[in-house]
Short mmCIF file of C-alpha atoms and ligand atoms in Angstrom, two decimals:
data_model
loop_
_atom_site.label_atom_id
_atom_site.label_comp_id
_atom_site.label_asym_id
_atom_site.label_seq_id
_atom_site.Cartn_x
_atom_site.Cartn_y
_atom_site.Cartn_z
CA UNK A 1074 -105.69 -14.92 -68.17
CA UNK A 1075 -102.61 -16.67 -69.79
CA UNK A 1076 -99.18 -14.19 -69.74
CA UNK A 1077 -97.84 -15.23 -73.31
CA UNK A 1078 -94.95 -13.07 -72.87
CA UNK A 1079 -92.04 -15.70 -73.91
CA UNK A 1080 -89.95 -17.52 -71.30
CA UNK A 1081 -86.01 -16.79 -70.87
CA UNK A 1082 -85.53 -20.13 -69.49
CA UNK A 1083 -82.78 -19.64 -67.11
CA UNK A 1084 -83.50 -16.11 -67.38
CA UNK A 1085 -80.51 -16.05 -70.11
CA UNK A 1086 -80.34 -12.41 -71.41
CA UNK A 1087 -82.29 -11.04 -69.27
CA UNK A 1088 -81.83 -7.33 -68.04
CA UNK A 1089 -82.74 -6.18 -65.23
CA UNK A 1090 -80.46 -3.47 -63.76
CA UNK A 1091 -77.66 -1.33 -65.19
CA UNK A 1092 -74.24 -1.96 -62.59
CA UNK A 1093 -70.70 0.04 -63.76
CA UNK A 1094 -69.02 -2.46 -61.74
CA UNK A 1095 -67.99 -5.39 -64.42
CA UNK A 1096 -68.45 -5.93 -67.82
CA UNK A 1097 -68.16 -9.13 -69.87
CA UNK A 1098 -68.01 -10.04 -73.42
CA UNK A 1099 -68.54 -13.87 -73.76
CA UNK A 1100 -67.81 -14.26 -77.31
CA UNK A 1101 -64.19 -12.76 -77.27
CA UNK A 1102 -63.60 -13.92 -73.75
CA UNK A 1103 -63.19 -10.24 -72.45
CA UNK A 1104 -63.26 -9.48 -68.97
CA UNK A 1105 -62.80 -5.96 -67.09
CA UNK A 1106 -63.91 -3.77 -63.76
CA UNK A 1107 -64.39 -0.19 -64.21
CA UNK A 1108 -63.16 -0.83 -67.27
CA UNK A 1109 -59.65 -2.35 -66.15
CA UNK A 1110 -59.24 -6.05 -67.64
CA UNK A 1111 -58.64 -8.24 -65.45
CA UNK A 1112 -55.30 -9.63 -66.89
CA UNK A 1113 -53.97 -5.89 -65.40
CA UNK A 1114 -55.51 -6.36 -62.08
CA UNK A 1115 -54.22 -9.62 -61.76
CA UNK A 1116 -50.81 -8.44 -62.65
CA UNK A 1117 -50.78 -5.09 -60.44
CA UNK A 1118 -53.24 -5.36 -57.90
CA UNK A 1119 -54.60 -6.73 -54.73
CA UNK A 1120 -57.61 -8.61 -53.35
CA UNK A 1121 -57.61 -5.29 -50.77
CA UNK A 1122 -57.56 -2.86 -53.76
CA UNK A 1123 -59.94 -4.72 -56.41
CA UNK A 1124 -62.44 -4.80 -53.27
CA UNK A 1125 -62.41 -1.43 -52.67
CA UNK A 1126 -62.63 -0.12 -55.99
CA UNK A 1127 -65.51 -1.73 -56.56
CA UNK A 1128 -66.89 -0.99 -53.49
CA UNK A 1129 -66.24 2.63 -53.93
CA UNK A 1130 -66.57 2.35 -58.07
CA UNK A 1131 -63.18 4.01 -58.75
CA UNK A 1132 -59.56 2.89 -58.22
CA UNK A 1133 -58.55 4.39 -54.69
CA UNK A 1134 -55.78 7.02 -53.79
CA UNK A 1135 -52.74 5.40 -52.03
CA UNK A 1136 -54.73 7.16 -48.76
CA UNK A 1137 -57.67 5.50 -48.87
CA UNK A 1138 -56.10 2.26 -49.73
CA UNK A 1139 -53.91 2.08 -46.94
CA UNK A 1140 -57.21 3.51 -44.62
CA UNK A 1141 -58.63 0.26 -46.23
CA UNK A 1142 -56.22 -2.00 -45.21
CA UNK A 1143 -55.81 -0.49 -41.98
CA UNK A 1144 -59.54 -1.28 -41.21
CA UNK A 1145 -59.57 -4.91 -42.55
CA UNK A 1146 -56.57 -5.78 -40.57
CA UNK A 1147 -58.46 -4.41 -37.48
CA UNK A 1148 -61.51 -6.24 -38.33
CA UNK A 1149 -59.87 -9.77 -38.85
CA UNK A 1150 -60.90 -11.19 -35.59
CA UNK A 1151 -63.88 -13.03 -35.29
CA UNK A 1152 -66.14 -12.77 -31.91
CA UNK A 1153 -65.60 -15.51 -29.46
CA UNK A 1154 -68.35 -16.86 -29.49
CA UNK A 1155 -68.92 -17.52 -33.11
CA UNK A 1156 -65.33 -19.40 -32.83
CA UNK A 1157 -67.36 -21.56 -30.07
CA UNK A 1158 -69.96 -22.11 -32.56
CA UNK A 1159 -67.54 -23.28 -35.47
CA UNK A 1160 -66.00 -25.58 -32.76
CA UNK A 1161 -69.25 -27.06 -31.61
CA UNK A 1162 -70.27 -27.50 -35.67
CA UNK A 1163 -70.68 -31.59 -36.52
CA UNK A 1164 -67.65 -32.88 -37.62
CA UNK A 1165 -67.71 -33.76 -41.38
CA UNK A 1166 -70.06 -31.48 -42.74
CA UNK A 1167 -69.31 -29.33 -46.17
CA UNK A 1168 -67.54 -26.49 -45.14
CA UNK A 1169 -69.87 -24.47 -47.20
CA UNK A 1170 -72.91 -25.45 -44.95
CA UNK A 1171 -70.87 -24.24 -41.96
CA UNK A 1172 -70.08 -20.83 -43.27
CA UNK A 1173 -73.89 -20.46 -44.74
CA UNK A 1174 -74.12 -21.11 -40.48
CA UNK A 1175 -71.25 -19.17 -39.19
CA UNK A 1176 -72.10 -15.84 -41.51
CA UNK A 1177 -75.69 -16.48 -39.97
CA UNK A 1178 -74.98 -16.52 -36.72
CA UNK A 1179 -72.18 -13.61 -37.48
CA UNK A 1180 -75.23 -11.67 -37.94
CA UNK A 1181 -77.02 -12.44 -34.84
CA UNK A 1182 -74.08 -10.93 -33.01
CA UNK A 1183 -73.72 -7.62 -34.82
CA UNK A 1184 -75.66 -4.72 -33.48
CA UNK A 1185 -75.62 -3.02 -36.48
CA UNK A 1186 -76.91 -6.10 -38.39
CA UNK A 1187 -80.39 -4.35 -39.41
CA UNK A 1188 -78.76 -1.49 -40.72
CA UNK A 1189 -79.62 -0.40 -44.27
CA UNK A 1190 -78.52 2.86 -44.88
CA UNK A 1191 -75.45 2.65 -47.55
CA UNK A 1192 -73.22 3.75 -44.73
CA UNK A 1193 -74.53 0.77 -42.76
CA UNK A 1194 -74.34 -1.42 -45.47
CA UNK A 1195 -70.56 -0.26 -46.14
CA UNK A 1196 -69.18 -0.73 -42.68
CA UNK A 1197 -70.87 -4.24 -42.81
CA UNK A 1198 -69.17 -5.38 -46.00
CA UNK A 1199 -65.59 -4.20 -44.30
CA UNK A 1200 -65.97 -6.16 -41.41
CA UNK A 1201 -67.71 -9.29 -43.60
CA UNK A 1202 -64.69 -8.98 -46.38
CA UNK A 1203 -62.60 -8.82 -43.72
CA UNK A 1204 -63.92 -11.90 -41.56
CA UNK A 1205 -64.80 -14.23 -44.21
CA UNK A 1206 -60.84 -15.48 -44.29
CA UNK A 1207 -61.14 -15.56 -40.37
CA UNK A 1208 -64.08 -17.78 -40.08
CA UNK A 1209 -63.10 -19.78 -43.23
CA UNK A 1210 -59.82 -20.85 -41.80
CA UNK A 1211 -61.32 -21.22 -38.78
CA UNK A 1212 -63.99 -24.04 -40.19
CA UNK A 1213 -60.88 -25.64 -41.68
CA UNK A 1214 -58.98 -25.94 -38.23
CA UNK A 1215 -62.06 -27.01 -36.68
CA UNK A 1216 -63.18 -29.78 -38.65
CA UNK A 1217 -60.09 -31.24 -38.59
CA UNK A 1218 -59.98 -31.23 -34.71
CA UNK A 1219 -56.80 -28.57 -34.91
CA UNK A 1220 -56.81 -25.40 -32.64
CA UNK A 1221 -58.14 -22.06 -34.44
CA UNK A 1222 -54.93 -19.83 -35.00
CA UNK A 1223 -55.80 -16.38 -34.20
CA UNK A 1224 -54.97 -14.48 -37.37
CA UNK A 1225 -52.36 -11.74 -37.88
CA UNK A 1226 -52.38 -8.17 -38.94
CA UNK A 1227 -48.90 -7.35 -40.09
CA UNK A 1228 -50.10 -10.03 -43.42
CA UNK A 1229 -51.68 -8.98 -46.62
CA UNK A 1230 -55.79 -10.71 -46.68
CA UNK A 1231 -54.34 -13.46 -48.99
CA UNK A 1232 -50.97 -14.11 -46.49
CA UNK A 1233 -52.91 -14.20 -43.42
CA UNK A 1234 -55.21 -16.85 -44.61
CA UNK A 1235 -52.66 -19.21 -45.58
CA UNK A 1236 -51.17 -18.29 -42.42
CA UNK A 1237 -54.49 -19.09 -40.37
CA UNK A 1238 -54.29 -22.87 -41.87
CA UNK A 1239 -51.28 -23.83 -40.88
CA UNK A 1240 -49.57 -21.61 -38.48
CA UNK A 1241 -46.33 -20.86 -40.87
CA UNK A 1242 -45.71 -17.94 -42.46
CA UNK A 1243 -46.28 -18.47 -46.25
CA UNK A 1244 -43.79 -17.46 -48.79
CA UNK A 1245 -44.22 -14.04 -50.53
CA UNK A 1246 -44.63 -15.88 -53.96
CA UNK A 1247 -47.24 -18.25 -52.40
CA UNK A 1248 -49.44 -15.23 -50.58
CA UNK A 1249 -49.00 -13.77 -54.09
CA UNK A 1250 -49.89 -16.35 -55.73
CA UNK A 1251 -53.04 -16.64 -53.71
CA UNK A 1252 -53.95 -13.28 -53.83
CA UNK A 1253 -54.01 -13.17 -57.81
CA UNK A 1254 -56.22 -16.45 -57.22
CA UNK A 1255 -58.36 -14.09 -55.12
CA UNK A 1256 -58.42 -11.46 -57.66
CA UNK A 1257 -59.34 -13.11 -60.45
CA UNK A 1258 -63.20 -14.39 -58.25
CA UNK A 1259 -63.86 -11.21 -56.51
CA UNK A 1260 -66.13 -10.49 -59.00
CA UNK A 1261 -68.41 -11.72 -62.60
CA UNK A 1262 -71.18 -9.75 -63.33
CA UNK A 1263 -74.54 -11.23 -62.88
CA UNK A 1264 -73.50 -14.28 -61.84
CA UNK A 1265 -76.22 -16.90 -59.62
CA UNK A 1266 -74.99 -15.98 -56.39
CA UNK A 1267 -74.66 -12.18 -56.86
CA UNK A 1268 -78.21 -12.23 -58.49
CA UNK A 1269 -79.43 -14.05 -55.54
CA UNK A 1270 -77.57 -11.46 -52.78
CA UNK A 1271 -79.61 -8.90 -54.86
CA UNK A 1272 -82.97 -10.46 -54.61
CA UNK A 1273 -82.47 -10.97 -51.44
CA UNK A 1274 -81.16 -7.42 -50.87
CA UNK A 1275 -84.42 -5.94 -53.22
CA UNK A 1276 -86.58 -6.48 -50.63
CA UNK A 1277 -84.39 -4.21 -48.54
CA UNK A 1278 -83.28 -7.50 -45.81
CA UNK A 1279 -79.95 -7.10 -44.25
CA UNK A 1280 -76.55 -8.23 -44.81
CA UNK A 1281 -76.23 -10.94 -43.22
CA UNK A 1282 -79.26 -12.61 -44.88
CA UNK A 1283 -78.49 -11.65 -48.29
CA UNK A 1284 -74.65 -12.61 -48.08
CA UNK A 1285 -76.12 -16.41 -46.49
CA UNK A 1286 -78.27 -16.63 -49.48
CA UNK A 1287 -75.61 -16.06 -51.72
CA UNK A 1288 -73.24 -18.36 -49.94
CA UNK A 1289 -76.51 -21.12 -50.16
CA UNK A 1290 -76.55 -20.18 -54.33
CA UNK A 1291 -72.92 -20.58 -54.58
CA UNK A 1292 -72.59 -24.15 -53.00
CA UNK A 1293 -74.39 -25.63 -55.91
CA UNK A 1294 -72.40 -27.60 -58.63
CA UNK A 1295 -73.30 -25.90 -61.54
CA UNK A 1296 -71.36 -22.53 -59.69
CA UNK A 1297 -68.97 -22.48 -57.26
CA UNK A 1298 -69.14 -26.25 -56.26
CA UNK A 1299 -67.64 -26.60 -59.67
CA UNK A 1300 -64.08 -25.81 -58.49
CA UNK A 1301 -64.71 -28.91 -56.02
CA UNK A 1302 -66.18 -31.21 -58.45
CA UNK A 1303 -63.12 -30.56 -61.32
CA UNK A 1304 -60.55 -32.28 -58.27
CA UNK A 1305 -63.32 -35.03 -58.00
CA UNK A 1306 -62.59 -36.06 -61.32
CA UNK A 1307 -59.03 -35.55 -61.49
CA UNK A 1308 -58.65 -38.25 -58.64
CA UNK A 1309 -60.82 -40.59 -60.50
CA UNK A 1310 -58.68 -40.06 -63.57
CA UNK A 1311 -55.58 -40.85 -61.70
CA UNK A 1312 -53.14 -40.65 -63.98
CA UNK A 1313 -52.72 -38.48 -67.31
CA UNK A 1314 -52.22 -41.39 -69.74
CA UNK A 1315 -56.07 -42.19 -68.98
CA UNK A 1316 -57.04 -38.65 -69.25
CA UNK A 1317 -58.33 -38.95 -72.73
CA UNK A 1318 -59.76 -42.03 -73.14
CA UNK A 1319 -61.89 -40.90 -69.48
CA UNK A 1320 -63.46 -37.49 -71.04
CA UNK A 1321 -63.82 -39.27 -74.41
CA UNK A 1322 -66.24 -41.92 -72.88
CA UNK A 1323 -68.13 -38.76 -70.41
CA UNK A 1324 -68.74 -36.94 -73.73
CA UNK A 1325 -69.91 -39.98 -75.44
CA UNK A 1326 -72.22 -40.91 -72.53
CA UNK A 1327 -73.15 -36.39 -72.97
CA UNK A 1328 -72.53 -36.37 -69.43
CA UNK A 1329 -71.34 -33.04 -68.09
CA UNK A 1330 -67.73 -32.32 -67.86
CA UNK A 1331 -67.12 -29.77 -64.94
CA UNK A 1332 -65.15 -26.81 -64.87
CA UNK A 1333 -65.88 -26.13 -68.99
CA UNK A 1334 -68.80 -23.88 -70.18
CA UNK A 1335 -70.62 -21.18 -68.97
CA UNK A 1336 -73.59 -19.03 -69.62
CA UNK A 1337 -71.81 -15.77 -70.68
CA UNK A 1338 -68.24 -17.30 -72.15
CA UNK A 1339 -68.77 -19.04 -75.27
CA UNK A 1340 -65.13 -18.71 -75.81
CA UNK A 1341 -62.11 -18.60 -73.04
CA UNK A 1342 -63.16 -17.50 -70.07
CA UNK A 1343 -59.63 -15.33 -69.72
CA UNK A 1344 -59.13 -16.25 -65.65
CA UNK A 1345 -58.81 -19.68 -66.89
CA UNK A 1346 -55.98 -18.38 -69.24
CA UNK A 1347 -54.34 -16.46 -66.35
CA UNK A 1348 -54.46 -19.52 -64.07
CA UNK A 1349 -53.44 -21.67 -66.37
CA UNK A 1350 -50.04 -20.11 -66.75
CA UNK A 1351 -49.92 -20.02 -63.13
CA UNK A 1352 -50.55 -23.57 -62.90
CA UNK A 1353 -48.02 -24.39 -66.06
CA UNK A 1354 -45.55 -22.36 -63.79
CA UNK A 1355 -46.21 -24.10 -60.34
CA UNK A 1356 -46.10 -27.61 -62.32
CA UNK A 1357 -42.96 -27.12 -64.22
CA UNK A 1358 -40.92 -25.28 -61.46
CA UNK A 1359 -41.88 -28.74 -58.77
CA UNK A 1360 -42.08 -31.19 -61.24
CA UNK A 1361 -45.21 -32.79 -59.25
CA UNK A 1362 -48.47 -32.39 -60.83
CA UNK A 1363 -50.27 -34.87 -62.61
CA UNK A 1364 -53.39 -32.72 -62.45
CA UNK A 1365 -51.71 -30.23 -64.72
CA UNK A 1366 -51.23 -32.55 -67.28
CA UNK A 1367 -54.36 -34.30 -66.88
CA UNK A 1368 -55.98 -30.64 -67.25
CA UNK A 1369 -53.92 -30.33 -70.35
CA UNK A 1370 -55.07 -33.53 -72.26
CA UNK A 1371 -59.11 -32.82 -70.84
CA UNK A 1372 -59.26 -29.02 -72.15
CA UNK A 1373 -57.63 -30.43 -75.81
CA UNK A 1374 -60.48 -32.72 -75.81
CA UNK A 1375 -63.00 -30.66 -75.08
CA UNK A 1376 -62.07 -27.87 -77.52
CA UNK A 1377 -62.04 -30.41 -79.79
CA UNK A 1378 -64.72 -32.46 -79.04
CA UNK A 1379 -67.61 -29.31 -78.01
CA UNK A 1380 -65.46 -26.29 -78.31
CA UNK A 1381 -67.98 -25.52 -81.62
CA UNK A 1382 -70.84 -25.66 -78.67
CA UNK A 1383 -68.87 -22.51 -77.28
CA UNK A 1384 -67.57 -25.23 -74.60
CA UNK A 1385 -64.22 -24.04 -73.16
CA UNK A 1386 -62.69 -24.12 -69.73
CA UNK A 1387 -64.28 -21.52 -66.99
CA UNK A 1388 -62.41 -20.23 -64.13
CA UNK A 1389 -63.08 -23.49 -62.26
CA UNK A 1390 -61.09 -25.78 -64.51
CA UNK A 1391 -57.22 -24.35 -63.53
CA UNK A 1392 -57.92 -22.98 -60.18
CA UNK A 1393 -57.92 -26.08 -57.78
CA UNK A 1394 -54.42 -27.07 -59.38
CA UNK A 1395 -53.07 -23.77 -57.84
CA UNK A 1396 -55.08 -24.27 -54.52
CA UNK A 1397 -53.68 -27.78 -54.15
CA UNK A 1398 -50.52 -26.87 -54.76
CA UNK A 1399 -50.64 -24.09 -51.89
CA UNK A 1400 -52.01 -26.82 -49.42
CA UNK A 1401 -55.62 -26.33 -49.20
CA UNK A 1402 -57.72 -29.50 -49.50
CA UNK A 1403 -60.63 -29.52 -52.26
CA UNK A 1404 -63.52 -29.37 -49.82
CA UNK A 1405 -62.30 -25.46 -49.16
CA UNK A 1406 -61.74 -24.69 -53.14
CA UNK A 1407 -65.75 -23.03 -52.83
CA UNK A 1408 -65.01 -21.66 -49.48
CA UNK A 1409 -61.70 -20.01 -50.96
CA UNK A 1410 -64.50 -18.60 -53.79
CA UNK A 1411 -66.63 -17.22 -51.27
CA UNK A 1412 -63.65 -15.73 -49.23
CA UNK A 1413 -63.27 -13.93 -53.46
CA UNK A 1414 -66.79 -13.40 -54.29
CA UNK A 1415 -67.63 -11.50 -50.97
CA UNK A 1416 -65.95 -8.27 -52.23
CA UNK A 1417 -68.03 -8.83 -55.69
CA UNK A 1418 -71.66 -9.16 -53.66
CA UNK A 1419 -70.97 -6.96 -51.17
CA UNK A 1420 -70.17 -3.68 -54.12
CA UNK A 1421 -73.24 -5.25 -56.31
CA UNK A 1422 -75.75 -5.31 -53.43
CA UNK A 1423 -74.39 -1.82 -52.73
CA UNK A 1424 -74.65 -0.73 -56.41
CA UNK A 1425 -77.97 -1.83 -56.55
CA UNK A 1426 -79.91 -1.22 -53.38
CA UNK A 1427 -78.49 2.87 -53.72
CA UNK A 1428 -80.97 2.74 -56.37
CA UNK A 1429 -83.80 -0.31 -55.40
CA UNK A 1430 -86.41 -1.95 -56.96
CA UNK A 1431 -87.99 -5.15 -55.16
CA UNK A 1432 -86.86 -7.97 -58.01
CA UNK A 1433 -90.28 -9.64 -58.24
CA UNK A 1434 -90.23 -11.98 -61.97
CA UNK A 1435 -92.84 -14.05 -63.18
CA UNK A 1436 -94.16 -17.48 -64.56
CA UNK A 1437 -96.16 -18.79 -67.12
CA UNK A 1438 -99.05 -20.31 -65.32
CA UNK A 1439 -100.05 -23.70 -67.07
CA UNK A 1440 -101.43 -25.11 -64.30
CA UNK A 1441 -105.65 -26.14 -64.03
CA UNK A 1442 -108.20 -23.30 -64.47
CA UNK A 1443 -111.17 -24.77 -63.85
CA UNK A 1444 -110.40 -26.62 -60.89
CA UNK A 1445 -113.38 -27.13 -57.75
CA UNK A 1446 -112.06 -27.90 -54.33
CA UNK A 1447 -112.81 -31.56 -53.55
CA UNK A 1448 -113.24 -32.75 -49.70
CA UNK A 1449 -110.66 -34.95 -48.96
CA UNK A 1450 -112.82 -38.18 -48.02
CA UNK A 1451 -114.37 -37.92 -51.79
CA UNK A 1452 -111.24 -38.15 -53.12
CA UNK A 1453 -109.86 -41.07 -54.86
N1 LIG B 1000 -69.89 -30.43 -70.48
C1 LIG B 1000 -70.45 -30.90 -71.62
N2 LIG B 1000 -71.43 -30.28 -72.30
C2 LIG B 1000 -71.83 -29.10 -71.81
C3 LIG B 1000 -71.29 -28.54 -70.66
C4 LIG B 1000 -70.28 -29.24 -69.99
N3 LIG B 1000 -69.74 -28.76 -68.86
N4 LIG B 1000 -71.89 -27.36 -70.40
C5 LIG B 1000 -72.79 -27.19 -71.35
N5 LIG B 1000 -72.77 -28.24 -72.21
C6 LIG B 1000 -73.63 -28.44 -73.38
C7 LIG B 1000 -74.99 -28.95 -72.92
O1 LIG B 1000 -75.00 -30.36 -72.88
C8 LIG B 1000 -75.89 -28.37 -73.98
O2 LIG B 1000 -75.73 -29.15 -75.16
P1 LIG B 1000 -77.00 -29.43 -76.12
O3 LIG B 1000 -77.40 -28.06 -76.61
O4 LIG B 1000 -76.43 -30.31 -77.17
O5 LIG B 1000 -78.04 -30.07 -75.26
C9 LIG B 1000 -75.29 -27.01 -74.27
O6 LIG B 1000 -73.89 -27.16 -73.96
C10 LIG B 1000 -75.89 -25.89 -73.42
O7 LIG B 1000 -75.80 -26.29 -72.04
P2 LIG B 1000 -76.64 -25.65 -70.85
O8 LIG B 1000 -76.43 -26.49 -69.63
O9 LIG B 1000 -78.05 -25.39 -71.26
O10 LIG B 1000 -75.94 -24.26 -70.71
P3 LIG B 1000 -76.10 -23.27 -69.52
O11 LIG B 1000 -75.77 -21.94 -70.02
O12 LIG B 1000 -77.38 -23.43 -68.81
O13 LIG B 1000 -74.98 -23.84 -68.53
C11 LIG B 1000 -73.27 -24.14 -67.05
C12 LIG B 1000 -73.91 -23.18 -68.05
C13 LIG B 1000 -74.28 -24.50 -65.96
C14 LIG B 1000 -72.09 -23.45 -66.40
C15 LIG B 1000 -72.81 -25.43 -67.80
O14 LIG B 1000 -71.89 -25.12 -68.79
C16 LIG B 1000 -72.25 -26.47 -66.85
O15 LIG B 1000 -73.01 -27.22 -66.24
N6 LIG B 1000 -70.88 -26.52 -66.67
C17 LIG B 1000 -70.29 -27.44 -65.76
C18 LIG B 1000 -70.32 -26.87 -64.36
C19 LIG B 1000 -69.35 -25.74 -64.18
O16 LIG B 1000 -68.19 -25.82 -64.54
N7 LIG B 1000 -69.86 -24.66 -63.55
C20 LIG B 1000 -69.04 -23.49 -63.26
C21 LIG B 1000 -69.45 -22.32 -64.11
S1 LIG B 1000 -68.39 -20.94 -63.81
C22 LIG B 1000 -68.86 -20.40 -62.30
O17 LIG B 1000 -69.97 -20.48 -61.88
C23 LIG B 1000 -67.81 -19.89 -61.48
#
């Protein structure tokens, strides 16, 4: 029998769970957890604190903050020999593919990998939140045939990464700067790569496999790989003075532009706004960037041009200017996501496996109905 229920094609609006984690108003560009926008946590808080109020759904006491931090520093190491498997990784593969690997195999060496319960499930995230910068910077160092630098525990999260790809001690504005660049992805809702660490986690898997799926979900171009794709077409730009006439011609040709529109925003999305004025800053205090500027002269266009199409810029559009600017090459802008968005999945998978349904939609079949099986040497 024919379902004639209608289609949500790209399941847009659809509702499926009720979460108390984030909530998003696309047409007025509104962003907050628990109710906090994020313009305040990006101002006052911490990739360690946004993580584990949303793990724990409430802002933490000074206490269990510091208990936090305390157990991510002691987590930061990775196990030897998942290092020996980043070092043995092909040379020249996308980093993401070799952390979709490396959280894989992270799995296969944690005894408490098949672990469920929400207390299981809780300790895991720690440790994952708290290796993801480890193994990240670790994939960096080894693809580029450097030693892996052990990381350090008297750094915030954000310090000790920048620390991890270089060996020097980062300035307090630039681990700042990077942690409110971490802030602003640890979390969005309903996003692909949540919704996939969800239907992964609905059919009550482990960790490990529904944090790989995720990573696998937000590789793709049309999500995370976005961030990637934006410094792609900055370098074939080149200069600002061609930055018009180049997105002219793309929206002529309706070719996509990347790092503008989104499903939910049909208006700012407001961590573009915050990174742009980091990225206005960063350019005007060195004087260097002609990917600001380029930036510039691209989102003027495209308001112009599609902004009535509720086009604007997403997070993705601004945020590679700042990474670039701290050192870290484009083919670890999705990584640096990931090292974000692990807080976010981790707290949603929690949310929503305390109170599980297997996620199980369906399709319209229009497919044959009254097909007979036909024996392969009468076929034509
Ligand atoms: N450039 C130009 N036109 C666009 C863009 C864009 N980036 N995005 C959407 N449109 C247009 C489409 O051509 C379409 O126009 P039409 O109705 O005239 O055919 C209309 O807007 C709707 O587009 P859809 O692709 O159907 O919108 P959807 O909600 O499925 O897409 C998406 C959202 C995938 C993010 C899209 O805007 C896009 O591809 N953006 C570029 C990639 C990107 O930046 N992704 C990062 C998103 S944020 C994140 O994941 C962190």
């Amino acid at each position: 029998m024919t379902n004639t229920a209608s289609i949500a094609k790209g399941l847009e609006g659809v509702l499926f769970t009720e979460s108390k984690l984030t909530f998003i108003n696309g047409t007025e560009g509104i962003l907050t957890h628990l109710g906090i926008p994020i313009q305040e946590w990006a101002e006052n808080s911490t990739f360690e604190e946004l993580s584990l109020a949303l793990l724990n759904g409430q802002l933490p006491t000074a206490a269990e903050l510091a208990q936090f931090d305390a157990n991510l520093k002691a987590n930061r190491a990775i196990p030897e020999a998942l290092t020996e498997i980043i070092k043995g990784m092909p040379r020249g593969v996308h980093p993401m593919q070799a952390l979709r690997t490396a959280v894989s195999y992270l799995g296969l060496l944690d005894p408490q990998a098949e672990d469920t319960s929400a207390e299981g499930r809780r300790a895991i995230a720690t440790r994952m939140i708290a290796q993801f910068s480890t193994i990240i910077a670790a994939i960096n160092r080894a693809q580029e045939g450097q030693d892996i630098i052990a990381p350090r525990m008297d750094l915030t999260h954000a310090g000790n990464y920048l620390y991890m790809l270089s060996g020097k001690e980062p300035t307090a504005e630039q681990s700042r700067l990077f942690d409110i660049a971490l802030v602003l992805h640890v979390d969005h809702g309903m996003n692909a790569s949540t919704f996939t660490a969800i239907a992964t986690g609905s059919t009550l898997s482990d960790m490990y496999s529904c944090i790989t799926s995720a990573i696998g979900a937000l590789k793709g171009p049309l999500h995370g790989g976005a961030n990637e794709a934006v410094m792609d077409m900055l370098d074939e730009v080149g200069t600002p003075d061609k930055a018009e006439a180049y997105i002219t011609k793309k929206l002529d040709d309706k070719e996509k532009i990347m790092g503008v529109g989104h499903r939910v925003y049909k208006y700012f999305d407001p961590r573009s706004r915050v990174l742009r004025d980091y990225a206005e800053h960063v350019a005007n205090k060195e004087g260097k960037s002609n990917y600001y500027q380029i930036l510039e002269t691209i989102e003027k266009v495209v308001v112009d041009r599609i902004g009535s199409k509720g086009i604007y810029p997403n997070v993705d559009f601004y945020s590679g200017t700042v990474y670039s600017d701290l050192g870290i090459k484009k083919e670890y802008f999705t990584p640096i996501f990931a090292l974000a968005r692990i807080s976010g999945w981790c707290a949603s998978l929690i949310e929503y496996t305390g109170n599980n349904r297997l996620l199980r939609p369906d399709a319209v079949y229009t497919g044959a109905t009254d097909a007979h099986y036909v024996k392969l040497q009468d076929r034509q």
